[in-house]
Short mmCIF file of C-alpha atoms in Angstrom, two decimals:
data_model
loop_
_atom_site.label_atom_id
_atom_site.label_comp_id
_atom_site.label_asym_id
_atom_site.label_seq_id
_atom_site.Cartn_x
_atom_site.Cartn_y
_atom_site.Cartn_z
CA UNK A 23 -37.09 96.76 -52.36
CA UNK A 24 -36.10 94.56 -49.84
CA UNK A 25 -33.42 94.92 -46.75
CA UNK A 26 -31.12 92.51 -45.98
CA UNK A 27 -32.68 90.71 -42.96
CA UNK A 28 -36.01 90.83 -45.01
CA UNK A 29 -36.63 87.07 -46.25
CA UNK A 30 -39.17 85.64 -49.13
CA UNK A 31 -39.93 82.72 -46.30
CA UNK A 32 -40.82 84.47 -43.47
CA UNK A 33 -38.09 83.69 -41.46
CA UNK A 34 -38.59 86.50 -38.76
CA UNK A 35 -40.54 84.56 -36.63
CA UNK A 36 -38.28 81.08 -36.70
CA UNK A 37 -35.22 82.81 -35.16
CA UNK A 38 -33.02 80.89 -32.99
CA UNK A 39 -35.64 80.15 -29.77
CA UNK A 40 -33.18 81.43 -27.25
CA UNK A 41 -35.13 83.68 -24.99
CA UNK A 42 -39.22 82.77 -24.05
CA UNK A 43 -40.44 84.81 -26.79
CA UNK A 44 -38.71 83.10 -29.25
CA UNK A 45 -39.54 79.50 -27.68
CA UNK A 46 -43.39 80.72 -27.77
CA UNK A 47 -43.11 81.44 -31.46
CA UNK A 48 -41.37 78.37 -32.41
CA UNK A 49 -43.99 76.48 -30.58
CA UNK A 50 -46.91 78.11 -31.97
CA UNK A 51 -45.25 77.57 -35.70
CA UNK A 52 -45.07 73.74 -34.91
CA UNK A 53 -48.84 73.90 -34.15
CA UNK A 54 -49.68 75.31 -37.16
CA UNK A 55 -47.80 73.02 -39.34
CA UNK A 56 -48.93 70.12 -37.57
CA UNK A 57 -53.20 71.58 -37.46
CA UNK A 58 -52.43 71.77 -41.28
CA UNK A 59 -51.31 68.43 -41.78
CA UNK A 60 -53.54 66.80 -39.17
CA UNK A 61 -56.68 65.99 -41.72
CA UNK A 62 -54.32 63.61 -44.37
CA UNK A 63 -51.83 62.65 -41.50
CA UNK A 64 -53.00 58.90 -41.54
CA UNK A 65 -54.35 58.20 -45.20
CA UNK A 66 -52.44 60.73 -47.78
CA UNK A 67 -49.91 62.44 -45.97
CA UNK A 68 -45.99 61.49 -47.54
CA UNK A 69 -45.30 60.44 -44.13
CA UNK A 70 -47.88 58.71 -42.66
CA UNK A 71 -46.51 54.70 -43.81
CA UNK A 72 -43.39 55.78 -42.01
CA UNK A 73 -45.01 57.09 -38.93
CA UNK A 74 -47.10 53.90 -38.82
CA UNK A 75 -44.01 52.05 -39.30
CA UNK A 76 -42.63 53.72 -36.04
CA UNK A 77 -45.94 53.70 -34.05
CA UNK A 78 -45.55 49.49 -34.46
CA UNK A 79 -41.78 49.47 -33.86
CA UNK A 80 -42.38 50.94 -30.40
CA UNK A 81 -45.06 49.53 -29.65
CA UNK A 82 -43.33 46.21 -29.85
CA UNK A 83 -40.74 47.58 -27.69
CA UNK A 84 -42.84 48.49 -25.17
CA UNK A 85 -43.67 45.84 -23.53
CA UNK A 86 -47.42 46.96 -22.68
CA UNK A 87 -49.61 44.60 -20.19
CA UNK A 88 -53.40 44.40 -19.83
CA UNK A 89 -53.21 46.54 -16.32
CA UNK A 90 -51.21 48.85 -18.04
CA UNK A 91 -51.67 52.52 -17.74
CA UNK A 92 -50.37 54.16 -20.69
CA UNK A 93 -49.80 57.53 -21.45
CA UNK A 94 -48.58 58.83 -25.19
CA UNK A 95 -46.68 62.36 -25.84
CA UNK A 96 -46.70 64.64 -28.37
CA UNK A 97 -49.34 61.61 -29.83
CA UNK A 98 -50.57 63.77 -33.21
CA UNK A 99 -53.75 61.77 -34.37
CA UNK A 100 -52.97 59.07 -31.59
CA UNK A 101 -51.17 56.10 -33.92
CA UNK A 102 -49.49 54.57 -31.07
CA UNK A 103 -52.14 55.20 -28.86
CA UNK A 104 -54.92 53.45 -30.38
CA UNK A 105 -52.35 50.64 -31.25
CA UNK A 106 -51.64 50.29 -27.32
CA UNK A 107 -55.47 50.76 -26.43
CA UNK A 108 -55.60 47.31 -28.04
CA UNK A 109 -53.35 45.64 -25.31
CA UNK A 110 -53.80 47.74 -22.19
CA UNK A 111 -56.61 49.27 -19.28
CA UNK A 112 -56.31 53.00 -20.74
CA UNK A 113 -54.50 55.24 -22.60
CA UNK A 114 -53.95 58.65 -22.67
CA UNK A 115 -52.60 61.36 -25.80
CA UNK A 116 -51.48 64.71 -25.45
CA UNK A 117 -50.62 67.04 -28.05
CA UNK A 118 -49.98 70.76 -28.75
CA UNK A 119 -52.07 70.83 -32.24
CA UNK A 120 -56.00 70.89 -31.44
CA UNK A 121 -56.34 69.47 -35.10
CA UNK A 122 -54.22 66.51 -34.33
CA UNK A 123 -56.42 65.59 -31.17
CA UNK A 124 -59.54 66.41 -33.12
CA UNK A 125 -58.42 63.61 -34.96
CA UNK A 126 -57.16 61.35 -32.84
CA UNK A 127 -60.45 61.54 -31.35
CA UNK A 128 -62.53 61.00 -34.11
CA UNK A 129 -60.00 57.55 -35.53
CA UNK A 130 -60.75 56.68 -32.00
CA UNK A 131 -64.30 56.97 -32.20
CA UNK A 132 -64.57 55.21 -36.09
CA UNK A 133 -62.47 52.31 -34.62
CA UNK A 134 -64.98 51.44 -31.25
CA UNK A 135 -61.73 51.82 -28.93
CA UNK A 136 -63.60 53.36 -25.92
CA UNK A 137 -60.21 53.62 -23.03
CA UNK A 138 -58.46 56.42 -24.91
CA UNK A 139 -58.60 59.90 -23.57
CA UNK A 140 -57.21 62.93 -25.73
CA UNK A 141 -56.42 66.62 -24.55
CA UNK A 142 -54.07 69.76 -25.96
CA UNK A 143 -51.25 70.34 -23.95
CA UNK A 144 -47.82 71.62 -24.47
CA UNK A 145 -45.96 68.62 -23.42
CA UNK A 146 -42.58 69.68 -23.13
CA UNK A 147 -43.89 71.53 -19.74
CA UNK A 148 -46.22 69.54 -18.80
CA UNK A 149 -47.36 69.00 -14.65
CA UNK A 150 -49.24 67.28 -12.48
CA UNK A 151 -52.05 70.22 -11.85
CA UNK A 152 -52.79 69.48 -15.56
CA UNK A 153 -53.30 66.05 -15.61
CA UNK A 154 -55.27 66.18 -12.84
CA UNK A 155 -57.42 68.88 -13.96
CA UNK A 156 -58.18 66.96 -16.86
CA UNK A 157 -59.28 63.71 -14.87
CA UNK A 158 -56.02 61.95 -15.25
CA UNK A 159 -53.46 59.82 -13.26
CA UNK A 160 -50.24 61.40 -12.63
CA UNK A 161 -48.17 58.10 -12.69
CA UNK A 162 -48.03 55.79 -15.36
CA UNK A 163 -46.85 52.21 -16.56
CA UNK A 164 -45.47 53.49 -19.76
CA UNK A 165 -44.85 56.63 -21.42
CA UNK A 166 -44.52 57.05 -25.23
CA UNK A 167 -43.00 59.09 -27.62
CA UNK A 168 -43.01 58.41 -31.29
CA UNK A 169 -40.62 60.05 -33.89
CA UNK A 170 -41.46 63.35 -31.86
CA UNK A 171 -38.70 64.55 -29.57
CA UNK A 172 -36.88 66.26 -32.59
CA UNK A 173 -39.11 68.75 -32.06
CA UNK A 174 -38.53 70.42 -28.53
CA UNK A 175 -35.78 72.29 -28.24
CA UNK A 176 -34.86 71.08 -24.79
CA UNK A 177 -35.31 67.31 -24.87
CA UNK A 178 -33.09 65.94 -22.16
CA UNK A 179 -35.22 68.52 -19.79
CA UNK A 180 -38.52 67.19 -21.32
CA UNK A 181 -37.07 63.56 -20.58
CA UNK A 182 -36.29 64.24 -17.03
CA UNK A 183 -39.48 65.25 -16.27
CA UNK A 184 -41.42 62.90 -18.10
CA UNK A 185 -39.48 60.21 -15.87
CA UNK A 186 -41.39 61.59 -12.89
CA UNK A 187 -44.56 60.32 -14.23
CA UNK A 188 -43.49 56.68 -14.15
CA UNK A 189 -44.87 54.14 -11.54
CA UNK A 190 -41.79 52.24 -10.50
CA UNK A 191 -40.66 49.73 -12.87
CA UNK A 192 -42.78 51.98 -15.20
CA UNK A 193 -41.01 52.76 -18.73
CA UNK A 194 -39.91 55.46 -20.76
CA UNK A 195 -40.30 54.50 -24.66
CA UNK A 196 -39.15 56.54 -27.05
CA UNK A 197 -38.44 56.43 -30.78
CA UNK A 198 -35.93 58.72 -32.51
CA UNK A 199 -33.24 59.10 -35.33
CA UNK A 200 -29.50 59.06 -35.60
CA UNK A 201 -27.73 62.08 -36.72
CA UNK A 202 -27.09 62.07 -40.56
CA UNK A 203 -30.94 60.49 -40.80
CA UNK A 204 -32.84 62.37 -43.47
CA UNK A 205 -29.67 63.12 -46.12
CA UNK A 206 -31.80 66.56 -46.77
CA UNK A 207 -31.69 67.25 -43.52
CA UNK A 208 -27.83 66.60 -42.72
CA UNK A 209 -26.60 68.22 -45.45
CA UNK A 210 -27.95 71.63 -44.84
CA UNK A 211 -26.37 71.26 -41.40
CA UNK A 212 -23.11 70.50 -43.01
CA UNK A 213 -23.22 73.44 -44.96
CA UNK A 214 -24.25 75.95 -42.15
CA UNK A 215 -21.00 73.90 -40.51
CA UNK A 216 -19.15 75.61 -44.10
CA UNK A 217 -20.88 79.26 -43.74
CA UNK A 218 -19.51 78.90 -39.97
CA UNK A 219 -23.46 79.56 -39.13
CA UNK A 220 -24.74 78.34 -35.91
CA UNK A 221 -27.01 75.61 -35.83
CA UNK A 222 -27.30 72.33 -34.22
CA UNK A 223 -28.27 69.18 -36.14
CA UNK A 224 -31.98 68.79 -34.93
CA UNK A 225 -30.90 64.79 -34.06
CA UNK A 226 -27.92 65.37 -31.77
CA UNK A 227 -29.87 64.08 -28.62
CA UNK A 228 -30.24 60.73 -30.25
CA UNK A 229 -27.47 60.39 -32.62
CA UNK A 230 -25.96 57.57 -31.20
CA UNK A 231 -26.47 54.66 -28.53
CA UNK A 232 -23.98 56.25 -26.29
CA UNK A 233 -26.20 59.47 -26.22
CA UNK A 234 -29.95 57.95 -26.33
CA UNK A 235 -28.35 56.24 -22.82
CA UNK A 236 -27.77 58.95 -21.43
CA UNK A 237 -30.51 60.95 -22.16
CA UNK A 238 -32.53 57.94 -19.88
CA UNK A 239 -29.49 58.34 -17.42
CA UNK A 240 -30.09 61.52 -16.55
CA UNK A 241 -33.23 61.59 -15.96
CA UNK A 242 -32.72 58.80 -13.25
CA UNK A 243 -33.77 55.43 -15.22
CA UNK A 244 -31.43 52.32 -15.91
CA UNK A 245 -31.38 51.97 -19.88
CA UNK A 246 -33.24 49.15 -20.88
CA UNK A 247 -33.08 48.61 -24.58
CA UNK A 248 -31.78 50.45 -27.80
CA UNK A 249 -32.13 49.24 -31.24
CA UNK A 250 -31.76 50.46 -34.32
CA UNK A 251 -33.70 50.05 -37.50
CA UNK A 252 -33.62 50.90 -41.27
CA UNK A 253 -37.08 52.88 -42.17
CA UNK A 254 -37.73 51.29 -45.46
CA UNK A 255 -40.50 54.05 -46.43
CA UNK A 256 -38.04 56.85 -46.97
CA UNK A 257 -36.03 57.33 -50.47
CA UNK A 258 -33.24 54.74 -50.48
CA UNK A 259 -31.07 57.62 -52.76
CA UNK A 260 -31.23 61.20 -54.47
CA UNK A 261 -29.59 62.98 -57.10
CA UNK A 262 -28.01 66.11 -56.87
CA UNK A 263 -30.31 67.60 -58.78
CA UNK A 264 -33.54 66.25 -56.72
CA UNK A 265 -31.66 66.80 -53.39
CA UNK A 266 -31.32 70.16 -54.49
CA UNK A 267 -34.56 70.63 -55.15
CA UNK A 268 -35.80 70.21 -51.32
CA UNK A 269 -33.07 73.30 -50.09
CA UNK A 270 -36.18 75.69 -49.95
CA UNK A 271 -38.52 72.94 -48.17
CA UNK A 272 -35.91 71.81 -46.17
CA UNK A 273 -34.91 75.42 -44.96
CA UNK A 274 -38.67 76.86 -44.40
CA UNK A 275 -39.46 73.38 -41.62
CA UNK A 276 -40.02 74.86 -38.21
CA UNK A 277 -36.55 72.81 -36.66
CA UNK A 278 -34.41 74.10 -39.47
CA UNK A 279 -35.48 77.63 -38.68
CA UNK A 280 -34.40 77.29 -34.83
CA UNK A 281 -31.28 78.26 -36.56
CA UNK A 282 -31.55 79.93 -40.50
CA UNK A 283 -34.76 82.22 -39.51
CA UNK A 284 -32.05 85.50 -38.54
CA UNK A 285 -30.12 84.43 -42.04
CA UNK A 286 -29.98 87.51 -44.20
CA UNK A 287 -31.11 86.62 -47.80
CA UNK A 288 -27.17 87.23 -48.98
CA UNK A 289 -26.45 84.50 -45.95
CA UNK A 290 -29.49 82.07 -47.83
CA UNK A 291 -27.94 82.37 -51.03
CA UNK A 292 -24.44 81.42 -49.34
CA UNK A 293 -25.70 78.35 -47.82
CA UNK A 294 -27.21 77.16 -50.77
CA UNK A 295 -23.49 76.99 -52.64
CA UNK A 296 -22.48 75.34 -50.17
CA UNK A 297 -25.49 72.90 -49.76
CA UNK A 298 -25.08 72.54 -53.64
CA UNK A 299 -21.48 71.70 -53.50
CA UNK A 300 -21.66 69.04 -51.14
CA UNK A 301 -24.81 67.29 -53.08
CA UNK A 302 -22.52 67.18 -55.68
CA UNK A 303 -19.53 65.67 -54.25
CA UNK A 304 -21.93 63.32 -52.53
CA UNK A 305 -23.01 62.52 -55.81
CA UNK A 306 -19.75 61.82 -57.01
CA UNK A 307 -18.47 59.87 -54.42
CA UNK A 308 -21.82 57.75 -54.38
CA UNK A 309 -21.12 56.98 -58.21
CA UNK A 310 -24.60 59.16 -59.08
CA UNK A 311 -25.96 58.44 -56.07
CA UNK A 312 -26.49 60.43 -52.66
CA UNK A 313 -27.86 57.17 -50.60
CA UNK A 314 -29.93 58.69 -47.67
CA UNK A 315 -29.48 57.97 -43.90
CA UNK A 316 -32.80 56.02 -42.50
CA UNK A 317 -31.63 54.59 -39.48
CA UNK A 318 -34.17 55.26 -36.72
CA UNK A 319 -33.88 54.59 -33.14
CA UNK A 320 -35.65 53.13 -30.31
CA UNK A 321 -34.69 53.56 -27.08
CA UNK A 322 -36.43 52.29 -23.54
CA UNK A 323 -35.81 53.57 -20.13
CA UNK A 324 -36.88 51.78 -16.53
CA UNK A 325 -37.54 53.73 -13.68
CA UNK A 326 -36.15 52.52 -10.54
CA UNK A 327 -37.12 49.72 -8.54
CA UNK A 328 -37.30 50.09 -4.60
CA UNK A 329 -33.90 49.64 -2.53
CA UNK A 330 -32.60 46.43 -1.22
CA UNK A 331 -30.11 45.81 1.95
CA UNK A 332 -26.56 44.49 1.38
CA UNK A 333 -23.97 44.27 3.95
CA UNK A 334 -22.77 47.16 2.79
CA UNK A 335 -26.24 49.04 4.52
CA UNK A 336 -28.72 50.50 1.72
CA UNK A 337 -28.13 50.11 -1.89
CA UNK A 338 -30.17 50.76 -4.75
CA UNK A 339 -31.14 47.80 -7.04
CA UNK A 340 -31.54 48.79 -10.56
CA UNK A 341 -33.64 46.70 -13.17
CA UNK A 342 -32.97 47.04 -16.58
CA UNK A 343 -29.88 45.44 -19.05
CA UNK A 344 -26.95 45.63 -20.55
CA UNK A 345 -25.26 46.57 -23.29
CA UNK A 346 -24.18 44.60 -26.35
CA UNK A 347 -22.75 46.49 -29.00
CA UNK A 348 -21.80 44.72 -31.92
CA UNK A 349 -21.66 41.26 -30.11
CA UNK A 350 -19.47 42.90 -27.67
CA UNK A 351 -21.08 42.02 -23.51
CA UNK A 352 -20.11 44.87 -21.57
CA UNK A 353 -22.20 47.16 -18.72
CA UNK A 354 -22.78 50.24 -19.61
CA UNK A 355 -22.70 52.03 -16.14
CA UNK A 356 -22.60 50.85 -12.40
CA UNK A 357 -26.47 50.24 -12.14
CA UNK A 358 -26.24 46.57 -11.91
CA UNK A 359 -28.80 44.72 -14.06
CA UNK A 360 -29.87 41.25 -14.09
CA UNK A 361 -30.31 40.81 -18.15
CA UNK A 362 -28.55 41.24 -21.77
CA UNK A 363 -30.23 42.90 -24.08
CA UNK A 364 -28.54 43.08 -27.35
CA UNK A 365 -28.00 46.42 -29.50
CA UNK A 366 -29.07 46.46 -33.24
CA UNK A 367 -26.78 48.54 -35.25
#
């Protein structure tokens, strides 16, 4: 027989990574899915248009010069990497799955791009003494993340120190997803909101403009541009019936079980009511549709340019833009910037 905290999907070792343990577990499941999906991640892999897509979208918003230095996080088989190896000196790609940079390696190699440089590292600690160890700079001209940050469990704290790696005027270019994207996803997070199980939705970091800003705030860099785009290559709708279908995927992905690996099997069983129930009434409202959420974000930080004299004494002069949301002009905070950028929303 089985006890009550014993679970079919081997949830033991997902449990909520709130001590170092459980962080070190979580991290080492997120390698293994990723070394498993590494060999089909560009050709056959259900995801690999829309990570393209994303790779390009960023990469346009990078704004990536010929003496560029360029370093990509968390880079899997190096999509964005290669793409900026086209338009820059060198780039660099770290990632925690050795099958992922066995790949991007070996794409690198089959397309003649010779100023790419890939290594294993755990980039949501990552230091100086590594990069230096492995024969690289330790400031950069842009740093990239691509559909990625959903996966640490302490992104503002990754952010913040990835901003020390930036030359000045260097940028911070990241892509990431509002908060209902992936209707699978959001609606198991509504109904652990039902259960009254604790979770967090795995895109509250980025689910909004307001917050993507001030994830760049805090880690010292003057927001530069946000914009928001529709990713075409997901289902436009589901069924009931089909969304209900993905509650077992959906609950066995390493972010999900941050939260569900301690559920008991009798807890299981009452989220998936309640994920049932709300499929349905999405269904109904939707007229037999459940239209899914596929807004993704891309967001673009600047670190800070060197201080200029007023008559005031010293002040800091910030480069970057402001804010338009929804044709509306306004700054967003009391770094001064010389530019409008408009929001997409």
């Amino acid at each position: 027989s089985t006890s009550p905290r014993t679970s079919q999907l081997d949830r033991s070792s997902f449990a909520m990574a709130t001590t170092k343990t459980d962080e070190k577990e979580y991290t080492t499941r997120v390698q293994k899915v990723f070394d498993h999906r590494a060999e089909a991640y560009d050709t056959t892999d259900r995801w690999s248009e829309f990570h393209k897509a994303h790779a390009d979208i960023l990469i346009s918003n990078s704004s990536i010069e010929a003496e560029h230095t360029v370093l990509d996080l968390m880079c899997g088989t190096g999509m964005a990497a290669r793409r900026a190896a086209k338009l820059c000196k060198k780039v660099y790609g770290l990632d925690l799955s050795p099958k992922m940079i066995k790949s991007a390696r070996k794409a690198t190699r089959e397309e003649g791009v010779t100023t790419a440089q890939f290594e294993v590292c755990d980039v949501s600690s990552l230091t100086a003494d590594f990069l230096e160890k492995k024969g690289m700079p330790t400031k950069f001209d842009r740093i990239l993340c691509v559909s990625a940050l959903v996966y640490l469990i302490d992104p503002a704290k990754a952010i913040r120190q990835w901003a020390d790696f930036l030359n000045p005027g260097g940028k911070l270019c990241i892509s990431g997803f509002g908060k209902e994207f992936d209707i699978r996803s959001y609606c198991i997070n509504l109904a652990a909101e039902v259960c009254n199980f604790s979770q967090k939705y795995p895109n509250e970091a980025t689910g909004d403009t307001q917050k993507c800003a001030t994830l760049l705030e805090q880690a010292g860099l003057c927001v530069s541009r946000v914009v928001w785009e529709e990713q075409l290559h997901l289902p436009e709708s589901y069924t009931a019936k089909e969304l209900n279908s993905t509650f077992d995927k959906i609950l066995k992905h390493p972010i999900t079980m941050r939260w569900a690996g301690s559920l008991s099997d009798p807890e299981v069983a009452k989220l998936r009511t309640a994920f049932e129930k709300i499929s349905e009434k999405k269904e109904n409202e939707g007229k037999g549709k459940i239209m899914n959420n596929r807004r993704a974000v891309f967001f673009v930080g600047e670190a800070i340019a060197t201080a200029t004299s007023s008559e005031e004494g010293e002040k800091k002069k910030w480069r970057g833009s402001w804010f338009g949301i929804q044709g509306e002009e306004r700054p967003y905070s009391r770094r001064f910037c010389p530019s409008i950028i408009r929001i997409h929303v």
